[in-house]
PDB file of C-alpha atoms in Angstrom:
ATOM      1  CA  MET M1074     -25.276 -11.091 -23.225  1.00  0.00           C
ATOM      2  CA  LYS M1075     -23.877  -8.565 -20.713  1.00  0.00           C
ATOM      3  CA  ALA M1076     -23.258 -11.370 -18.233  1.00  0.00           C
ATOM      4  CA  THR M1077     -21.316 -13.329 -20.862  1.00  0.00           C
ATOM      5  CA  ILE M1078     -19.100 -10.334 -21.704  1.00  0.00           C
ATOM      6  CA  ALA M1079     -18.457  -9.713 -18.006  1.00  0.00           C
ATOM      7  CA  LEU M1080     -17.498 -13.354 -17.524  1.00  0.00           C
ATOM      8  CA  LEU M1081     -15.113 -13.249 -20.497  1.00  0.00           C
ATOM      9  CA  CYS M1082     -13.470 -10.139 -19.066  1.00  0.00           C
ATOM     10  CA  LEU M1083     -12.960 -11.897 -15.755  1.00  0.00           C
ATOM     11  CA  LEU M1084     -11.479 -14.970 -17.421  1.00  0.00           C
ATOM     12  CA  SER M1085      -9.109 -13.076 -19.700  1.00  0.00           C
ATOM     13  CA  PRO M1086      -5.669 -12.103 -18.363  1.00  0.00           C
ATOM     14  CA  LEU M1087      -5.777  -8.549 -17.065  1.00  0.00           C
ATOM     15  CA  THR M1088      -2.008  -8.113 -17.086  1.00  0.00           C
ATOM     16  CA  ALA M1089      -1.255  -9.157 -20.654  1.00  0.00           C
ATOM     17  CA  GLY M1090       0.670  -6.718 -22.798  1.00  0.00           C
ATOM     18  CA  GLU M1091       0.080  -5.783 -26.411  1.00  0.00           C
ATOM     19  CA  PHE M1092       2.394  -8.523 -27.678  1.00  0.00           C
ATOM     20  CA  ASN M1093       2.967 -10.529 -24.497  1.00  0.00           C
ATOM     21  CA  PRO M1094       0.155 -12.912 -23.462  1.00  0.00           C
ATOM     22  CA  THR M1095       1.220 -13.119 -19.824  1.00  0.00           C
ATOM     23  CA  ILE M1096       2.800  -9.971 -18.430  1.00  0.00           C
ATOM     24  CA  ASN M1097       2.526  -6.224 -18.931  1.00  0.00           C
ATOM     25  CA  ILE M1098       4.620  -3.089 -18.516  1.00  0.00           C
ATOM     26  CA  GLY M1099       4.695  -2.122 -14.841  1.00  0.00           C
ATOM     27  CA  ASP M1100       4.133  -5.669 -13.598  1.00  0.00           C
ATOM     28  CA  ALA M1101       6.538  -7.138 -11.060  1.00  0.00           C
ATOM     29  CA  ALA M1102       9.152  -9.250 -12.820  1.00  0.00           C
ATOM     30  CA  PRO M1103       9.220 -12.978 -12.093  1.00  0.00           C
ATOM     31  CA  ALA M1104      12.243 -13.900  -9.974  1.00  0.00           C
ATOM     32  CA  TRP M1105      14.487 -16.786 -10.897  1.00  0.00           C
ATOM     33  CA  ARG M1106      16.303 -18.733  -8.218  1.00  0.00           C
ATOM     34  CA  ASN M1107      19.042 -21.348  -8.227  1.00  0.00           C
ATOM     35  CA  LEU M1108      19.565 -21.485 -11.994  1.00  0.00           C
ATOM     36  CA  GLU M1109      22.874 -22.987 -13.080  1.00  0.00           C
ATOM     37  CA  GLY M1110      25.049 -20.835 -15.296  1.00  0.00           C
ATOM     38  CA  THR M1111      27.767 -21.623 -17.799  1.00  0.00           C
ATOM     39  CA  ASP M1112      30.202 -20.328 -15.157  1.00  0.00           C
ATOM     40  CA  GLY M1113      29.334 -23.304 -12.922  1.00  0.00           C
ATOM     41  CA  LYS M1114      27.617 -21.101 -10.343  1.00  0.00           C
ATOM     42  CA  ARG M1115      23.995 -20.872  -9.226  1.00  0.00           C
ATOM     43  CA  HIS M1116      22.219 -17.597  -9.942  1.00  0.00           C
ATOM     44  CA  ALA M1117      19.178 -15.709  -8.645  1.00  0.00           C
ATOM     45  CA  LEU M1118      17.630 -12.344  -9.430  1.00  0.00           C
ATOM     46  CA  ALA M1119      18.135 -11.436  -5.771  1.00  0.00           C
ATOM     47  CA  ASN M1120      21.915 -11.569  -6.324  1.00  0.00           C
ATOM     48  CA  LEU M1121      21.638  -8.436  -8.470  1.00  0.00           C
ATOM     49  CA  LYS M1122      20.088  -6.183  -5.819  1.00  0.00           C
ATOM     50  CA  ASP M1123      22.927  -3.643  -6.183  1.00  0.00           C
ATOM     51  CA  LYS M1124      21.997  -3.007  -9.840  1.00  0.00           C
ATOM     52  CA  ASP M1125      19.525  -0.301 -10.861  1.00  0.00           C
ATOM     53  CA  ILE M1126      18.549  -2.163 -14.023  1.00  0.00           C
ATOM     54  CA  VAL M1127      18.534  -5.828 -14.997  1.00  0.00           C
ATOM     55  CA  VAL M1128      18.178  -6.792 -18.637  1.00  0.00           C
ATOM     56  CA  VAL M1129      16.849 -10.323 -19.123  1.00  0.00           C
ATOM     57  CA  ALA M1130      17.264 -11.971 -22.517  1.00  0.00           C
ATOM     58  CA  PHE M1131      15.828 -15.312 -23.528  1.00  0.00           C
ATOM     59  CA  ILE M1132      18.256 -16.866 -25.989  1.00  0.00           C
ATOM     60  CA  CYS M1133      19.498 -20.334 -26.965  1.00  0.00           C
ATOM     61  CA  ASN M1134      22.230 -22.030 -28.979  1.00  0.00           C
ATOM     62  CA  SER M1135      20.109 -23.484 -31.776  1.00  0.00           C
ATOM     63  CA  CYS M1136      18.409 -20.338 -33.106  1.00  0.00           C
ATOM     64  CA  ALA M1137      19.884 -18.743 -36.225  1.00  0.00           C
ATOM     65  CA  THR M1138      18.375 -15.378 -35.279  1.00  0.00           C
ATOM     66  CA  VAL M1139      20.150 -15.457 -31.928  1.00  0.00           C
ATOM     67  CA  ALA M1140      23.409 -16.081 -33.784  1.00  0.00           C
ATOM     68  CA  THR M1141      22.898 -12.847 -35.741  1.00  0.00           C
ATOM     69  CA  TYR M1142      22.472 -10.988 -32.454  1.00  0.00           C
ATOM     70  CA  GLU M1143      25.455 -12.319 -30.506  1.00  0.00           C
ATOM     71  CA  ASP M1144      27.845  -9.556 -31.582  1.00  0.00           C
ATOM     72  CA  ARG M1145      25.205  -6.918 -30.865  1.00  0.00           C
ATOM     73  CA  ILE M1146      24.503  -8.392 -27.437  1.00  0.00           C
ATOM     74  CA  ASN M1147      28.203  -8.526 -26.594  1.00  0.00           C
ATOM     75  CA  ALA M1148      28.606  -4.915 -27.732  1.00  0.00           C
ATOM     76  CA  PHE M1149      25.604  -3.810 -25.675  1.00  0.00           C
ATOM     77  CA  VAL M1150      26.935  -5.591 -22.579  1.00  0.00           C
ATOM     78  CA  GLY M1151      30.387  -4.089 -23.101  1.00  0.00           C
ATOM     79  CA  LYS M1152      28.906  -0.597 -23.236  1.00  0.00           C
ATOM     80  CA  GLN M1153      26.174  -0.817 -20.589  1.00  0.00           C
ATOM     81  CA  CYS M1154      27.200  -3.530 -18.135  1.00  0.00           C
ATOM     82  CA  GLY M1155      30.797  -3.014 -17.049  1.00  0.00           C
ATOM     83  CA  LYS M1156      32.114  -3.923 -13.606  1.00  0.00           C
ATOM     84  CA  ASN M1157      30.861  -0.766 -11.888  1.00  0.00           C
ATOM     85  CA  ALA M1158      27.859  -0.176 -14.152  1.00  0.00           C
ATOM     86  CA  LYS M1159      24.330   0.150 -12.804  1.00  0.00           C
ATOM     87  CA  THR M1160      23.010  -2.322 -15.382  1.00  0.00           C
ATOM     88  CA  ALA M1161      23.292  -6.115 -15.367  1.00  0.00           C
ATOM     89  CA  PHE M1162      22.584  -8.429 -18.298  1.00  0.00           C
ATOM     90  CA  VAL M1163      21.369 -12.000 -17.829  1.00  0.00           C
ATOM     91  CA  ALA M1164      20.583 -14.472 -20.610  1.00  0.00           C
ATOM     92  CA  ILE M1165      18.401 -17.503 -19.952  1.00  0.00           C
ATOM     93  CA  ASN M1166      17.929 -20.591 -22.115  1.00  0.00           C
ATOM     94  CA  VAL M1167      14.962 -22.907 -21.502  1.00  0.00           C
ATOM     95  CA  ASN M1168      15.117 -25.200 -24.549  1.00  0.00           C
ATOM     96  CA  THR M1169      15.745 -28.840 -23.670  1.00  0.00           C
ATOM     97  CA  ILE M1170      17.042 -30.307 -26.939  1.00  0.00           C
ATOM     98  CA  LYS M1171      20.621 -31.613 -26.956  1.00  0.00           C
ATOM     99  CA  ALA M1172      21.979 -28.607 -28.882  1.00  0.00           C
ATOM    100  CA  ASP M1173      20.684 -26.313 -26.129  1.00  0.00           C
ATOM    101  CA  ALA M1174      21.729 -28.389 -23.112  1.00  0.00           C
ATOM    102  CA  LEU M1175      24.092 -26.909 -20.538  1.00  0.00           C
ATOM    103  CA  PRO M1176      27.296 -28.553 -21.871  1.00  0.00           C
ATOM    104  CA  MET M1177      26.629 -27.006 -25.287  1.00  0.00           C
ATOM    105  CA  MET M1178      25.783 -23.681 -23.662  1.00  0.00           C
ATOM    106  CA  LYS M1179      29.189 -23.687 -21.981  1.00  0.00           C
ATOM    107  CA  GLU M1180      30.886 -24.284 -25.333  1.00  0.00           C
ATOM    108  CA  ARG M1181      28.868 -21.506 -26.949  1.00  0.00           C
ATOM    109  CA  ALA M1182      29.565 -19.012 -24.177  1.00  0.00           C
ATOM    110  CA  LYS M1183      33.301 -19.722 -24.399  1.00  0.00           C
ATOM    111  CA  LYS M1184      33.421 -19.595 -28.196  1.00  0.00           C
ATOM    112  CA  GLN M1185      31.437 -16.355 -28.434  1.00  0.00           C
ATOM    113  CA  LYS M1186      33.160 -14.831 -25.393  1.00  0.00           C
ATOM    114  CA  TYR M1187      29.940 -14.053 -23.566  1.00  0.00           C
ATOM    115  CA  ALA M1188      30.626 -11.384 -20.949  1.00  0.00           C
ATOM    116  CA  PHE M1189      27.329 -11.998 -19.180  1.00  0.00           C
ATOM    117  CA  ALA M1190      25.602 -14.701 -17.157  1.00  0.00           C
ATOM    118  CA  TYR M1191      24.097 -17.420 -19.361  1.00  0.00           C
ATOM    119  CA  LEU M1192      21.678 -19.517 -17.312  1.00  0.00           C
ATOM    120  CA  TYR M1193      19.794 -22.751 -17.923  1.00  0.00           C
ATOM    121  CA  ASP M1194      16.240 -23.511 -16.821  1.00  0.00           C
ATOM    122  CA  PRO M1195      15.182 -26.928 -18.155  1.00  0.00           C
ATOM    123  CA  SER M1196      11.917 -26.622 -16.198  1.00  0.00           C
ATOM    124  CA  GLN M1197      11.033 -23.751 -18.581  1.00  0.00           C
ATOM    125  CA  GLN M1198       9.078 -22.083 -15.769  1.00  0.00           C
ATOM    126  CA  ILE M1199      10.858 -18.726 -15.801  1.00  0.00           C
ATOM    127  CA  ALA M1200      10.210 -18.207 -19.528  1.00  0.00           C
ATOM    128  CA  LYS M1201       6.554 -19.102 -19.051  1.00  0.00           C
ATOM    129  CA  GLN M1202       6.271 -16.642 -16.162  1.00  0.00           C
ATOM    130  CA  PHE M1203       7.752 -13.892 -18.319  1.00  0.00           C
ATOM    131  CA  GLY M1204       5.473 -14.870 -21.196  1.00  0.00           C
ATOM    132  CA  ALA M1205       8.515 -15.225 -23.445  1.00  0.00           C
ATOM    133  CA  ARG M1206       7.814 -16.864 -26.793  1.00  0.00           C
ATOM    134  CA  TYR M1207      10.862 -16.160 -28.923  1.00  0.00           C
ATOM    135  CA  THR M1208      14.629 -16.195 -28.904  1.00  0.00           C
ATOM    136  CA  PRO M1209      15.929 -13.596 -28.672  1.00  0.00           C
ATOM    137  CA  GLU M1210      13.406 -11.735 -26.494  1.00  0.00           C
ATOM    138  CA  PHE M1211      14.362  -8.963 -24.063  1.00  0.00           C
ATOM    139  CA  PHE M1212      12.987  -7.529 -20.822  1.00  0.00           C
ATOM    140  CA  VAL M1213      14.216  -4.459 -18.937  1.00  0.00           C
ATOM    141  CA  LEU M1214      13.613  -4.503 -15.175  1.00  0.00           C
ATOM    142  CA  ASN M1215      13.845  -1.229 -13.278  1.00  0.00           C
ATOM    143  CA  LYS M1216      15.202  -0.699  -9.758  1.00  0.00           C
ATOM    144  CA  ASP M1217      11.885  -1.854  -8.283  1.00  0.00           C
ATOM    145  CA  ARG M1218      12.164  -4.932 -10.518  1.00  0.00           C
ATOM    146  CA  LYS M1219       9.117  -4.033 -12.525  1.00  0.00           C
ATOM    147  CA  ILE M1220       8.935  -4.495 -16.290  1.00  0.00           C
ATOM    148  CA  ALA M1221       9.945  -1.230 -17.995  1.00  0.00           C
ATOM    149  CA  TYR M1222      10.409  -2.612 -21.525  1.00  0.00           C
ATOM    150  CA  MET M1223       9.840  -5.906 -23.321  1.00  0.00           C
ATOM    151  CA  GLY M1224      10.235  -7.120 -26.857  1.00  0.00           C
ATOM    152  CA  ALA M1225      12.912  -6.939 -29.530  1.00  0.00           C
ATOM    153  CA  MET M1226      16.448  -5.580 -29.200  1.00  0.00           C
ATOM    154  CA  ASP M1227      16.015  -3.485 -32.336  1.00  0.00           C
ATOM    155  CA  ASP M1228      13.919  -3.234 -35.474  1.00  0.00           C
ATOM    156  CA  LYS M1229      15.858  -5.509 -37.870  1.00  0.00           C
ATOM    157  CA  SER M1230      17.501  -8.920 -37.607  1.00  0.00           C
ATOM    158  CA  ASN M1231      20.091  -7.741 -40.136  1.00  0.00           C
ATOM    159  CA  ALA M1232      22.477  -5.516 -38.179  1.00  0.00           C
ATOM    160  CA  LYS M1233      23.222  -3.372 -41.249  1.00  0.00           C
ATOM    161  CA  GLU M1234      19.537  -2.447 -41.596  1.00  0.00           C
ATOM    162  CA  VAL M1235      18.886  -1.430 -37.982  1.00  0.00           C
ATOM    163  CA  LYS M1236      17.373   2.032 -37.590  1.00  0.00           C
ATOM    164  CA  VAL M1237      15.934   1.875 -34.059  1.00  0.00           C
ATOM    165  CA  GLN M1238      17.653   0.320 -31.040  1.00  0.00           C
ATOM    166  CA  PHE M1239      14.715  -0.302 -28.718  1.00  0.00           C
ATOM    167  CA  LEU M1240      16.670  -1.993 -25.921  1.00  0.00           C
ATOM    168  CA  ALA M1241      19.471   0.570 -25.689  1.00  0.00           C
ATOM    169  CA  ALA M1242      16.986   3.447 -25.740  1.00  0.00           C
ATOM    170  CA  ALA M1243      14.918   1.826 -22.989  1.00  0.00           C
ATOM    171  CA  VAL M1244      17.920   1.239 -20.728  1.00  0.00           C
ATOM    172  CA  GLU M1245      19.236   4.780 -21.162  1.00  0.00           C
ATOM    173  CA  ALA M1246      15.802   6.259 -20.424  1.00  0.00           C
ATOM    174  CA  VAL M1247      15.193   4.136 -17.337  1.00  0.00           C
ATOM    175  CA  LEU M1248      18.672   4.939 -16.006  1.00  0.00           C
ATOM    176  CA  ALA M1249      17.720   8.614 -16.344  1.00  0.00           C
ATOM    177  CA  GLY M1250      14.511   8.036 -14.401  1.00  0.00           C
ATOM    178  CA  LYS M1251      12.292   8.303 -17.466  1.00  0.00           C
ATOM    179  CA  PRO M1252       9.943   5.836 -19.165  1.00  0.00           C
ATOM    180  CA  ALA M1253      11.265   3.982 -22.185  1.00  0.00           C
ATOM    181  CA  PRO M1254      10.500   5.777 -25.475  1.00  0.00           C
ATOM    182  CA  LYS M1255       8.827   2.557 -26.608  1.00  0.00           C
ATOM    183  CA  THR M1256       7.776   0.257 -23.773  1.00  0.00           C
ATOM    184  CA  GLU M1257       6.744  -2.784 -25.797  1.00  0.00           C
ATOM    185  CA  THR M1258       7.591  -4.116 -29.236  1.00  0.00           C
ATOM    186  CA  ALA M1259       6.869  -7.358 -31.049  1.00  0.00           C
ATOM    187  CA  PRO M1260       9.700  -9.845 -30.519  1.00  0.00           C
ATOM    188  CA  PHE M1261      10.900 -11.916 -33.459  1.00  0.00           C
ATOM    189  CA  GLY M1262      13.189 -14.884 -33.945  1.00  0.00           C
ATOM    190  CA  CYS M1263      12.822 -18.586 -33.231  1.00  0.00           C
ATOM    191  CA  ARG M1264       9.932 -19.942 -31.210  1.00  0.00           C
ATOM    192  CA  ILE M1265      10.915 -21.200 -27.764  1.00  0.00           C
ATOM    193  CA  ARG M1266      10.683 -24.993 -27.779  1.00  0.00           C
ATOM    194  CA  TYR M1267       8.181 -25.468 -24.976  1.00  0.00           C
ATOM    195  CA  GLN M1268       7.649 -29.086 -24.013  1.00  0.00           C
ATOM    196  CA  GLN M1269       4.239 -30.436 -24.919  1.00  0.00           C
ATOM    197  CA  LYS M1270       2.470 -32.120 -22.023  1.00  0.00           C
TER     198      LYS M1270
END
């Protein structure tokens, strides 16, 4: 019996978070490379080395929940991620249906006036490495590019009902050299459309 329990412990992921099956707070963040953005450029995490914090959001075009967050995301970026700010915001889409393909992403970014990088990874590998399961789902990376927060942007999908802004609080704390008040929350929204093999 003891041997079986020991074996199960060895086989189970040691780095999984409370709500994330793959990665945990304090783990090194997966690094994306050469992802095409709606701006026509190729992007990598390494390009943001001058930023103290990088916020990574997994979003898409086809999710109704993401649509309810677009104004909030734009407002957050406007406040926290200006030209000389220490925080960068990057959104990544990994869905491969037509509505989420790069041409449609470009239309969406233009229509919604996204003031942040919106990248496409049809391989879906970066989302899998982050353990992302929903859109929208957010990760805060500190200066050492370790996970400082992951989960939801706030506590309610309806903007009028929001009482706690998890993402904003995490970014402000990490910028001040402190741990996030809440390091992990349960994300909610639309399931990422992972391809079935």
